[in-house]
Coordinates of C-alpha atoms and ligand atoms in Angstrom, one line a residue:
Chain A
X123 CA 64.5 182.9 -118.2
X124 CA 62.3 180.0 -118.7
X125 CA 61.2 178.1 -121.7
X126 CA 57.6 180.3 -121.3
X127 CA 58.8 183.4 -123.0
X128 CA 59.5 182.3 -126.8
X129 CA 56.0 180.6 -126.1
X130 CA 54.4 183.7 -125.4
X131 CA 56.3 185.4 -127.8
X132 CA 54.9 182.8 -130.8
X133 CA 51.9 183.6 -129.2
X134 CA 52.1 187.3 -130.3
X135 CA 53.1 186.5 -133.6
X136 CA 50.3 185.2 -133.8
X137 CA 48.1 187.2 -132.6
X138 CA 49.5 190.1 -134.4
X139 CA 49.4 188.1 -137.7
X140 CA 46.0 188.0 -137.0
X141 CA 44.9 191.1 -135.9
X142 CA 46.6 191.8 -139.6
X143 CA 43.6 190.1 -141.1
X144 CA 41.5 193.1 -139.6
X145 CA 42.8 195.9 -141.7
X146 CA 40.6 197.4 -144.4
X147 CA 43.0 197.5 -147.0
X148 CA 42.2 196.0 -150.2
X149 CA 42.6 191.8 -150.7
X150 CA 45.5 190.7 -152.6
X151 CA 45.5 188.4 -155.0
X152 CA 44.6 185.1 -152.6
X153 CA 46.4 181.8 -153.7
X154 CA 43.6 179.1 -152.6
X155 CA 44.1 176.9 -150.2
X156 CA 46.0 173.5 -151.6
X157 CA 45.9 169.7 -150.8
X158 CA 45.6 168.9 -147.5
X159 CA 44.2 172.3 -146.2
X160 CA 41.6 172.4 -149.3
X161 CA 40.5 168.8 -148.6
X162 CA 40.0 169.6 -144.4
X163 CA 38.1 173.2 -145.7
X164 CA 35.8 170.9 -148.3
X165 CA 35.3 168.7 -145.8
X166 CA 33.4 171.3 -143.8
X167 CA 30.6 171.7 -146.8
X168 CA 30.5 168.1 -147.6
X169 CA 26.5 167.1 -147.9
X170 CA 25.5 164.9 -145.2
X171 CA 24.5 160.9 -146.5
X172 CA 21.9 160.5 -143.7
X173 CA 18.0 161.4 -144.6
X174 CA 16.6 164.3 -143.3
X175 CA 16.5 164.4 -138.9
X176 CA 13.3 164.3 -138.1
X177 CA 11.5 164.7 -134.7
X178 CA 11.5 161.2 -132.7
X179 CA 7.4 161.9 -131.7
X180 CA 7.1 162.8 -135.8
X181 CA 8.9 160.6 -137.7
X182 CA 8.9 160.4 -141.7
X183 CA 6.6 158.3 -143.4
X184 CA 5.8 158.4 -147.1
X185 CA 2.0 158.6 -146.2
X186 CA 2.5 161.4 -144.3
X187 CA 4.8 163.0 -146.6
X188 CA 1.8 162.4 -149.1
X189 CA -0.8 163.9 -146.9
X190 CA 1.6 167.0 -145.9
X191 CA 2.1 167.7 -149.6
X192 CA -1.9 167.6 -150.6
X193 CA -2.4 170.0 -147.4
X194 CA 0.4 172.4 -148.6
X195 CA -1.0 172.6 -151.8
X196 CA -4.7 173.3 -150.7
X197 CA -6.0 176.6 -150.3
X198 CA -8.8 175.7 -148.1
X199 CA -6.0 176.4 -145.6
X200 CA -6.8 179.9 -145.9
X201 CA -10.1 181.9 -144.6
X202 CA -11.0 182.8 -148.0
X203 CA -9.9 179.5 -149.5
X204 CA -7.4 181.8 -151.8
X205 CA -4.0 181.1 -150.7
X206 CA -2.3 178.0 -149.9
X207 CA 0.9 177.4 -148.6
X208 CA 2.6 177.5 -152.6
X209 CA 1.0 180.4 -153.3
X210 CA 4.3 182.0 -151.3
X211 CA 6.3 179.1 -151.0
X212 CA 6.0 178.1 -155.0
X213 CA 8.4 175.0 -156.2
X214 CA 8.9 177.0 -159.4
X215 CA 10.2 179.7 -157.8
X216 CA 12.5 177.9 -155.2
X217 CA 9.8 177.3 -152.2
X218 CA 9.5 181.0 -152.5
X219 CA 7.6 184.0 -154.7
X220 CA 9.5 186.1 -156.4
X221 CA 8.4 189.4 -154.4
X222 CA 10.2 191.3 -152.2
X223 CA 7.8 191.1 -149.6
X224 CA 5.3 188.7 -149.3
X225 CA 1.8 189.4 -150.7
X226 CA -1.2 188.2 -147.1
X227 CA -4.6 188.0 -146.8
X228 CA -6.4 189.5 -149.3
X229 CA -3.3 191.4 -151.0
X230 CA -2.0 192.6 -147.6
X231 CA 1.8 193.3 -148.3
X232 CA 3.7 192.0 -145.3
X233 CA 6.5 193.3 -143.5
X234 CA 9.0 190.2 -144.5
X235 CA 10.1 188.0 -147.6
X236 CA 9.4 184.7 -148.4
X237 CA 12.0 182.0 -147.0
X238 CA 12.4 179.6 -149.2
X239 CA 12.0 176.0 -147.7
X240 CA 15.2 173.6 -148.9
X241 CA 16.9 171.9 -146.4
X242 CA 14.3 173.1 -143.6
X243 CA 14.6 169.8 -141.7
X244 CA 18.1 170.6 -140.7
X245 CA 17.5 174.3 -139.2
X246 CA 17.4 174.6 -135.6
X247 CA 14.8 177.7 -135.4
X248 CA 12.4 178.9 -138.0
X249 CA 11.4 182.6 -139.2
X250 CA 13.3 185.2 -139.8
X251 CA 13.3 186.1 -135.8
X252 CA 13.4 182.3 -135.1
X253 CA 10.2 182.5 -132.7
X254 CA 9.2 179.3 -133.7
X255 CA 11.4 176.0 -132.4
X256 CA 10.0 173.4 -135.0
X257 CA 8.7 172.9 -138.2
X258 CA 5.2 172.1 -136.3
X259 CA 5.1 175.0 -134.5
X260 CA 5.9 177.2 -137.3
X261 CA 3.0 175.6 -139.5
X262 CA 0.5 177.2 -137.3
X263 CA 1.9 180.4 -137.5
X264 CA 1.0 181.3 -141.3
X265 CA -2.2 179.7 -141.2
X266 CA -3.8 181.7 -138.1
X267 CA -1.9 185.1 -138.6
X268 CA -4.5 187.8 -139.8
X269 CA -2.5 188.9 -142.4
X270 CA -1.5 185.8 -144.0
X271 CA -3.9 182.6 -144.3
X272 CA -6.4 184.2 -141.3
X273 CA -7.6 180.9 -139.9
X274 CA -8.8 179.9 -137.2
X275 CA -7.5 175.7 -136.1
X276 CA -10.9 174.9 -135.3
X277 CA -12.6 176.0 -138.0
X278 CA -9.5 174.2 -140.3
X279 CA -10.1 170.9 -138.6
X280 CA -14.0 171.0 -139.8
X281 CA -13.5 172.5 -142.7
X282 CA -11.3 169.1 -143.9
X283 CA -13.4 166.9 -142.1
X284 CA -16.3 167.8 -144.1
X285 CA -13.9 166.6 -147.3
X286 CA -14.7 163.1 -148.1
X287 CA -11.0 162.5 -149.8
X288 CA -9.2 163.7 -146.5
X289 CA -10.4 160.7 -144.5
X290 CA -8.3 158.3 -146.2
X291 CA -5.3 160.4 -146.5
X292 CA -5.2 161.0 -142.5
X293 CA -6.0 157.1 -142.2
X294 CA -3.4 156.6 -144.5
X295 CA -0.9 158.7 -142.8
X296 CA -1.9 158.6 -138.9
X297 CA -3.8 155.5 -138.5
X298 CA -7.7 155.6 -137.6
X299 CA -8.8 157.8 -134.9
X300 CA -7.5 157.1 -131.4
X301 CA -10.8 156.2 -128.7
X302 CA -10.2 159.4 -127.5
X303 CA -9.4 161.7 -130.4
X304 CA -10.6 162.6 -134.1
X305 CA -9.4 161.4 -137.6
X306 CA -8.8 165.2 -138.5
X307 CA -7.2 167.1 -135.5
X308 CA -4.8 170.1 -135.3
X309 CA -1.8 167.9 -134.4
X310 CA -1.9 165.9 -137.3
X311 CA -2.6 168.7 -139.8
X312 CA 0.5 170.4 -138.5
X313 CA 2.5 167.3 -138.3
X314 CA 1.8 166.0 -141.9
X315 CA 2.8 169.5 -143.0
X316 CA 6.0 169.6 -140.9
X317 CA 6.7 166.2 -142.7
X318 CA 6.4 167.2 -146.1
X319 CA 8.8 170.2 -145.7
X320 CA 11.4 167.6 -144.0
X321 CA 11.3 166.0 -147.3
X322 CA 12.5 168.9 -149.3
X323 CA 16.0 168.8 -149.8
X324 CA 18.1 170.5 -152.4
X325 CA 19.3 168.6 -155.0
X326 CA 22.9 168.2 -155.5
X327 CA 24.4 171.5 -157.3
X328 CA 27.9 171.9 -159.1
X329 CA 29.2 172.8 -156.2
X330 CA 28.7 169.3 -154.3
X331 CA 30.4 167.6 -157.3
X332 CA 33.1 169.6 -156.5
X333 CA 33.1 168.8 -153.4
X334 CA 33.2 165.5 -154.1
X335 CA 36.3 164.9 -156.4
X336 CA 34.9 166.0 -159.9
X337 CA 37.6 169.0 -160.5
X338 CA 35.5 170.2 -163.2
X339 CA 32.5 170.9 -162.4
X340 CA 32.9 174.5 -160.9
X341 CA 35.3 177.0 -163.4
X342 CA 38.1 178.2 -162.2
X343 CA 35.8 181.6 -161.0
X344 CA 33.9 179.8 -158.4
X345 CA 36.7 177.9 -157.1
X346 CA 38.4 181.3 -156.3
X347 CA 35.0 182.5 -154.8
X348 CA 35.0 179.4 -152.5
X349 CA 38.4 180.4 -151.3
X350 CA 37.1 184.1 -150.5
X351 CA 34.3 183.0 -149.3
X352 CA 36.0 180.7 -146.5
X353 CA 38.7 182.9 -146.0
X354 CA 39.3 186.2 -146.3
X355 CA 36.0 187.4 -147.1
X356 CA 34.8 186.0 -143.7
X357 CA 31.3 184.8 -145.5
X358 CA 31.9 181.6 -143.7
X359 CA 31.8 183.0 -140.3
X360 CA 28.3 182.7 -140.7
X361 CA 27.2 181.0 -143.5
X362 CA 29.0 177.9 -142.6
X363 CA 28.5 174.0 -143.2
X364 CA 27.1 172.5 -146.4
X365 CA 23.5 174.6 -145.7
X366 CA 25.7 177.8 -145.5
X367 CA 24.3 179.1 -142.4
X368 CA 24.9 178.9 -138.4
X369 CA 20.9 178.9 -137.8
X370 CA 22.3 181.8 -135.8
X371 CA 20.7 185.7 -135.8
X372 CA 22.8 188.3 -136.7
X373 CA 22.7 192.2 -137.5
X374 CA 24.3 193.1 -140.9
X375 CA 23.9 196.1 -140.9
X376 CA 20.9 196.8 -143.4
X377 CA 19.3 200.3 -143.9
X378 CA 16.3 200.5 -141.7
X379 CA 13.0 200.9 -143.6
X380 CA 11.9 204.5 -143.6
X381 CA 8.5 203.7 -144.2
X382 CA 7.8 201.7 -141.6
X383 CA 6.4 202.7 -138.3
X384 CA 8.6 201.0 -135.8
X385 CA 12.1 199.4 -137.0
X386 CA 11.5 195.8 -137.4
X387 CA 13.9 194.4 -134.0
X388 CA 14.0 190.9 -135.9
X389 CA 15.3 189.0 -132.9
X390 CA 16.1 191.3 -130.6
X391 CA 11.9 191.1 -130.4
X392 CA 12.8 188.0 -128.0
X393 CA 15.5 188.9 -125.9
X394 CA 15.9 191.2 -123.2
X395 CA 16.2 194.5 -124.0
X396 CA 20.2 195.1 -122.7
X397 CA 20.7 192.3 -125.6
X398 CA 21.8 195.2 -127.9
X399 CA 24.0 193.2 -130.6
X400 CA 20.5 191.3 -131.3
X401 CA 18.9 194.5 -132.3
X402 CA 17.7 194.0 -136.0
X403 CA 19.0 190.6 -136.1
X404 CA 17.9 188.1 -138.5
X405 CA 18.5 184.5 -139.0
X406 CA 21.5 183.7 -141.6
X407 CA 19.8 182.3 -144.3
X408 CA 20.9 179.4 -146.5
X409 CA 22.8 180.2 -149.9
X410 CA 22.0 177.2 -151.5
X411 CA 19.5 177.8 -154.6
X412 CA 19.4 181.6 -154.1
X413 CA 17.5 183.1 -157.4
X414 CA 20.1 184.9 -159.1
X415 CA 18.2 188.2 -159.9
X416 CA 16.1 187.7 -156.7
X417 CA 15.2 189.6 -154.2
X418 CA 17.6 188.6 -151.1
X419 CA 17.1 189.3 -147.2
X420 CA 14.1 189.4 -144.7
X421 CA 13.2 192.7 -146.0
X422 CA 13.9 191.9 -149.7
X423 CA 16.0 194.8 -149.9
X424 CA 18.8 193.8 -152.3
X425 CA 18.0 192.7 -155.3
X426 CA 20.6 190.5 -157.4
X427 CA 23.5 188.7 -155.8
X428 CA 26.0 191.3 -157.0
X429 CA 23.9 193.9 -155.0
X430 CA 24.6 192.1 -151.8
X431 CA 28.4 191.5 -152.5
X432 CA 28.2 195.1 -152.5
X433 CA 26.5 195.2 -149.5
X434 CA 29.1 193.3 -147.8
X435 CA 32.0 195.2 -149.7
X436 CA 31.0 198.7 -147.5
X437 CA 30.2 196.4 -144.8
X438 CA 26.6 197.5 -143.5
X439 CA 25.5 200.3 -141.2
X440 CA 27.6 201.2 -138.3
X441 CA 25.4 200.8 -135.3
X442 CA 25.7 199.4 -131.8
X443 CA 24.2 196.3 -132.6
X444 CA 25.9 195.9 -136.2
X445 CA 27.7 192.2 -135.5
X446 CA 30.8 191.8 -134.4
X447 CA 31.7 189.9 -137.8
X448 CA 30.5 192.3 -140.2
X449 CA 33.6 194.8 -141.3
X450 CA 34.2 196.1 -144.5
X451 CA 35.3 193.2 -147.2
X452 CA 37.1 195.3 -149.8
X453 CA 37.2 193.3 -152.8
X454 CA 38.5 194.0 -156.4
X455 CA 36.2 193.9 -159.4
X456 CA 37.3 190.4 -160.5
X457 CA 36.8 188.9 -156.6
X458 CA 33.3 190.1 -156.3
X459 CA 32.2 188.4 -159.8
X460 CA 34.6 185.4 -158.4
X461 CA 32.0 185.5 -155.3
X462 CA 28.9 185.5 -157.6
X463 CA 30.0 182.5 -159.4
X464 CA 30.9 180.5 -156.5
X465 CA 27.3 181.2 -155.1
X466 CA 25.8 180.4 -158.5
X467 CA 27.4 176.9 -158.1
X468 CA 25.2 176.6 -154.8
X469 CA 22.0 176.4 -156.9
X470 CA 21.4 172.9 -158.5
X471 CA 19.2 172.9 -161.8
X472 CA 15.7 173.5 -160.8
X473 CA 13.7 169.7 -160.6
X474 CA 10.1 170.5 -162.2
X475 CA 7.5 169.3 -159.8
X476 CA 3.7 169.0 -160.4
X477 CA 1.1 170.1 -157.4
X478 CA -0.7 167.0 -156.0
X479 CA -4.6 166.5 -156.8
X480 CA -6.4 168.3 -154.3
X481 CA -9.5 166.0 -152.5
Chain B
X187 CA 46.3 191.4 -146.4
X188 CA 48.4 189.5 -144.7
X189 CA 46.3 186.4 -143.5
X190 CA 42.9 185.5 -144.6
X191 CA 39.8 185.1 -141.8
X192 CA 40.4 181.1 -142.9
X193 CA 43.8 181.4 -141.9
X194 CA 43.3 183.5 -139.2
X195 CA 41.1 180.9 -137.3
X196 CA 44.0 178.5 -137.3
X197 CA 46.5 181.1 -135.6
X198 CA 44.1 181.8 -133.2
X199 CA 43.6 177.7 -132.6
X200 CA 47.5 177.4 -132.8
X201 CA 47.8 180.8 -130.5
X202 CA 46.0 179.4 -128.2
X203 CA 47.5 175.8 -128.4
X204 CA 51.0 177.3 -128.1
X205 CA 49.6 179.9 -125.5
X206 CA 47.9 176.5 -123.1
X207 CA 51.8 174.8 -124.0
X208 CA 53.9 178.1 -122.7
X209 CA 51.8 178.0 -119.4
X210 CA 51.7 174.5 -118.5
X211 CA 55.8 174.7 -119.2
X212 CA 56.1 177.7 -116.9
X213 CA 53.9 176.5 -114.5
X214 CA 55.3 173.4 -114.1
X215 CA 59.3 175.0 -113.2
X216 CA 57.6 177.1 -110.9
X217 CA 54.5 179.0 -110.2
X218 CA 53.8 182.4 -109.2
X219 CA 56.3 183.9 -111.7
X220 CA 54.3 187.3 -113.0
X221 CA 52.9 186.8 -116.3
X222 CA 54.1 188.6 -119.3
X223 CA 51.1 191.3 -119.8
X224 CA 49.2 190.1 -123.1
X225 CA 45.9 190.1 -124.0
X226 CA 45.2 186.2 -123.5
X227 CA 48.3 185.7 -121.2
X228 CA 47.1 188.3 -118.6
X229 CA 43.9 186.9 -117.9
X230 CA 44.7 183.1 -118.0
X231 CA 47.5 184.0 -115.6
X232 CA 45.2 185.5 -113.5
X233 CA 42.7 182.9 -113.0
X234 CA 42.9 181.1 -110.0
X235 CA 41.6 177.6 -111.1
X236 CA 41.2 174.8 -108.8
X237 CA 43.3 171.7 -109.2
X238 CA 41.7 168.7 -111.3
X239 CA 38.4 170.2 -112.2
X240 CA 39.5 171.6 -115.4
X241 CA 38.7 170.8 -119.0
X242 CA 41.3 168.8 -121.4
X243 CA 42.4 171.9 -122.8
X244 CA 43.3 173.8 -119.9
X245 CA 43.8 170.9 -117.5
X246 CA 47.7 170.7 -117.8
X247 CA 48.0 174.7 -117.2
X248 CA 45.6 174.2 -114.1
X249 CA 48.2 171.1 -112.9
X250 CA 49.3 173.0 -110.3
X251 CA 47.2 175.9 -108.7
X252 CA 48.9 179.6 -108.9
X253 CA 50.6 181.4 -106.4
X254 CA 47.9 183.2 -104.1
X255 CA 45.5 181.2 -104.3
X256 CA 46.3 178.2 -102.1
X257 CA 42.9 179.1 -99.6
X258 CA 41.2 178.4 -102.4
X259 CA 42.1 174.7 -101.9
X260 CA 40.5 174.2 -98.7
X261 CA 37.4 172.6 -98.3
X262 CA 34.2 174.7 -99.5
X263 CA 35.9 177.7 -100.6
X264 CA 35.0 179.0 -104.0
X265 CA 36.7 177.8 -107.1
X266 CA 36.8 178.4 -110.6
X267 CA 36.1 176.8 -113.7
X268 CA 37.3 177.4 -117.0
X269 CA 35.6 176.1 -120.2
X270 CA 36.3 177.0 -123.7
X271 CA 34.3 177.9 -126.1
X272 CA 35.6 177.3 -129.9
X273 CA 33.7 178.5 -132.4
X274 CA 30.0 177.1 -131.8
X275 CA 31.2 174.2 -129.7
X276 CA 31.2 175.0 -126.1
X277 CA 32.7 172.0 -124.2
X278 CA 30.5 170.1 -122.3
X279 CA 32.1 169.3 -118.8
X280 CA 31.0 167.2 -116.6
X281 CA 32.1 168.8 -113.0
X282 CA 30.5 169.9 -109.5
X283 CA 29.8 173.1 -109.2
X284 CA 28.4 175.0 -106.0
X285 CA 26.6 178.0 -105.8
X286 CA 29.6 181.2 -105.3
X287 CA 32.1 179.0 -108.3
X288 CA 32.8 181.5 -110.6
X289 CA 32.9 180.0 -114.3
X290 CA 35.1 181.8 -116.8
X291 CA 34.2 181.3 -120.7
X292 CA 37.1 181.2 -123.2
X293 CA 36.4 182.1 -127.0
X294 CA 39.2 180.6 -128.5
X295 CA 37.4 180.2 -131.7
X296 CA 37.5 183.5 -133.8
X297 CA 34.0 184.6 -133.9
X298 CA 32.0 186.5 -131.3
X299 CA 29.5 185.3 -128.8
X300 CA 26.8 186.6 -126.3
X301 CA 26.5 183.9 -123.9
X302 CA 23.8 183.9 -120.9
X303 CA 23.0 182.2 -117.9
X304 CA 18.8 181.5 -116.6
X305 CA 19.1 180.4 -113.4
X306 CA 15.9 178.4 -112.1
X307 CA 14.0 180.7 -111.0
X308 CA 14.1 182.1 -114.2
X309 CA 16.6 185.0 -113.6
X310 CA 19.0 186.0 -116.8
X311 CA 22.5 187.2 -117.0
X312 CA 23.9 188.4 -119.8
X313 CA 27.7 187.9 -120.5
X314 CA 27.5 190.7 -123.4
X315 CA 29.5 190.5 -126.5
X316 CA 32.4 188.6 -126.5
X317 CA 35.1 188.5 -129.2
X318 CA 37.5 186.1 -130.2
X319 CA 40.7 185.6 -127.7
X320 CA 38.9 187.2 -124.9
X321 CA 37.4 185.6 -121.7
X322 CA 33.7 186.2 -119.9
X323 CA 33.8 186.2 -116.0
X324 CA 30.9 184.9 -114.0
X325 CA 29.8 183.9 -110.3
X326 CA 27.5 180.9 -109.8
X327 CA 24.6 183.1 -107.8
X328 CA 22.2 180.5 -106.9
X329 CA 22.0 176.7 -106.7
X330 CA 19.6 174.5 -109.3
X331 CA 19.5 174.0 -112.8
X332 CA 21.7 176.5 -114.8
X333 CA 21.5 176.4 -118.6
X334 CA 23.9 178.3 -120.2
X335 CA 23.5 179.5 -123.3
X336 CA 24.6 182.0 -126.5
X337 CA 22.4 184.7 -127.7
X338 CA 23.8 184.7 -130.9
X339 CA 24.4 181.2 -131.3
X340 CA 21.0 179.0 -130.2
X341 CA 23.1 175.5 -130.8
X342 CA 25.2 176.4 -127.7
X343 CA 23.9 175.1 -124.8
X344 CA 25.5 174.0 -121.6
X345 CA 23.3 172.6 -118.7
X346 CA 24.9 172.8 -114.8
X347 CA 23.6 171.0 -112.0
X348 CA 24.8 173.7 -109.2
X349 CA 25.0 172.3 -105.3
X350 CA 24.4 175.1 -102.7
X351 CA 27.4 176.7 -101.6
X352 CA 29.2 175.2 -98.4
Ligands
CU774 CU1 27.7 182.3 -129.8

């Protein structure tokens, strides 16, 4: 016999110990990770020190920034000059609006919720369905869909160019017009906004002090939801690194809405049709900031954290294209409010903001 | 429950550490021996990868080439790549490959992926799901720029630069 078969036979230890993981049978009592391990597992959510990436062809400028703001905040955006960009995305309500579904153009209700926008300069595709690959190209989207701001580009550009205080914003932020181009244009509209919503980043929450050393700054409840959360409950499979989310599109297995006409696909709008397991799959969203009582997921389904633990606890709809990480998380009473508590310390105390003046 | 998912990824990292140690041990008193039948064992056993092209990881096991598959050492034949995949990091190689390679994906990381191939002239192939501990088989159809990448996952993304076959 050669040295291979106590290898192989480790191997199956292993690999039995963790198929054990898979079993539904109720958690025990989970003694957190400790020293080392803890520190490696922290290390995993630490906040990053560098400023937010930006685009190399867009970069960052406090001008910009400036001018992205004023443009978010300005309804002439909209056909009917009613809605602005904060009118769904409000600071005072996280970058979002409180509804379940997003209220359009004139009232329309839409099919989705409102994302909120922290942290946005980090994702990697935006939208619930991710069909748009940057912050520019998503800007566009809201503001010529019918049922939201019902623009038209054109119509933007002369709208704002016929606004005497826009020129010097633009200037300020772009430079004077190019020989061959306009003050105003489509590109820099979309670009100023893209930079303003690279500079929204969450502040730091309880949780980060943790993070960082200060022992007491999450309760002994969130610690133990960290621990579930990044081990046996599996949460972190998906939600992973400090922004809590793999910018990846999964099913989890909501119930599909019986009112409406065709099942919303999510995703599996932009794959091939043999892609089954992205069949209403949505992008993971951030935890960070989450409204306690809020509505939660692209469908604003859920409402209240504790609703969506229990979402998690049955484990979601068994269908073809349910994902492969989604299985039953039974947790005790005591585990699921540990789980609430941790995500409460993901939410740093809201920073009051005023809207800019609008030219 | 015996082991939480955070303690399950590092058995399945160790599993597969201790898995890559048993076969570049056995391998290197003797090739050809028949594997003992295991999930992860089988199929590694079975792969016939070429000498010297492998990845760090699998690059000991693949020191030697295994039994029954010595035409695949001469000049132009088809070989086989391995490359891992652990968790949303799938290695980036640098190697030649030729149009009729096959390329097998390892998920030693212990969450599921749904990796798939566009070849230039815009064809797709779809790898399907693939769960933790389990590897994807594929054959290199065509030569040109293939981009590999995950379904699931959009940050994985793998470009080959594929010669025409021999
Ligand atoms: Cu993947």
């Amino acid at each position: 016999m050669d040295r291979r078969l106590p290898m192989i036979a480790l191997g199956f230890a292993a690999l039995l110990l963790g198929l054990g993981a898979r079993a539904e049978e109720p958690a025990a009592p989970i003694a957190p990770p400790q020293g080392e391990e803890l520190e490696k597992l922290k290390a995993a959510f630490r906040r990053p020190e560098a400023p937010p990436p930006a685009p190399k062809r867009n970069p960052p400028t406090p001008e910009k920034i400036a001018l992205g703001e004023t443009l978010f905040f300005d309804p002439r955006l909209s056909r009917d000059q009613a809605q602005s960009c904060a009118s769904c995305h409000d600071p005072d309500r996280r970058w979002s609006d409180g509804l379940a579904r997003a209220s359009g153009f004139q009232g329309e209700r839409l099919p989705r919720r409102t994302p909120g926008l922290m942290n946005a300069a980090w994702g990697l595709a935006f939208q619930w369905d991710g069909r748009a690959e940057t912050l520019e190209a998503q800007a566009r989207m809201p503001i010529t869909a019918p049922n939201e701001m019902n623009m038209d580009m054109t119509l933007l550009t002369e709208r704002l160019r016929a606004v005497a205080g826009y020129a010097p914003l633009f200037e300020a932020a772009f430079g004077p017009a190019p020989e061959d181009g306009a003050l105003i244009d489509e590109t820099r509209i979309l670009d100023a906004l893209a930079s303003f919503q690279r500079s929204l980043v969450s502040e730091r929450a309880p949780f980060d002090a943790w993070i960082e050393g200060e022992e007491e700054a999450i309760g002994p409840e969130a610690r133990r939801g960290f621990a579930l959360f990044a081990g046996p409950a599996r949460c972190s499979a998906c939600h992973s690194g400090w922004r809590f989310t793999d910018d990846s599109f999964h099913d989890i297995g909501l119930k599909l809405d019986p009112e409406a006409a065709e099942p919303d696909l999510g995703r599996g709008a932009f794959v091939p049709p043999e892609v089954v397991g992205l069949r209403h799959a949505f992008k993971t969203p951030s935890l960070r900031d989450l409204a306690p009582e809020g509505f939660h997921m692209h469908d604003g389904s859920l409402r209240g954290i504790a609703a969506v633990i229990d979402h998690y606890v049955e484990g979601g709809e068994k269908r073809e294209s349910l994902s492969f990480e989604m299985r039953p998380v039974p947790l005790a009473a005591q585990e699921r409010a540990d789980l609430v508590a941790f995500l409460e310390s993901l939410a740093a105390p809201e920073a009051p903001r005023a809207p800019p003046p609008i030219p | 429950m015996a082991l939480s998912g955070f303690f399950m990824r590092v058995e399945v990292a160790a599993l597969a550490a201790v898995l890559s140690l048993g076969f570049a041990a056995s391998r290197a008193q003797g090739a050809g021996e028949k594997p003992v039948a295991g999930e992860i064992c089988a199929t590694r056993a079975e792969a016939p990868e070429a000498a010297g092209a492998l990845p760090e990881s699998s690059a000991e096991a693949s020191a030697e080439a295994p039994s029954g598959t010595e035409e695949a050492e001469a000049a132009g034949a088809p070989r086989s790549f391995t490359l891992i995949i652990h968790h949303t990091e799938l290695e980036q190689v640098e190697f030649e490959t030729r149009a009729g390679d096959e390329l097998i994906f390892r998920n030693t990381g212990d969450i599921a992926h749904n990796l798939y191939l566009t070849y230039e002239d815009g064809t797709v192939e779809t790898l399907h799901t693939q769960p933790p501990g389990t590897e994807k088989r594929t054959i290199l159809k065509a030569s040109g720029r293939v981009l590999v990448r995950c379904w699931i996952h959009p940050i994985i993304r793998l470009e080959l630069d594929v010669a025409a076959a021999e």
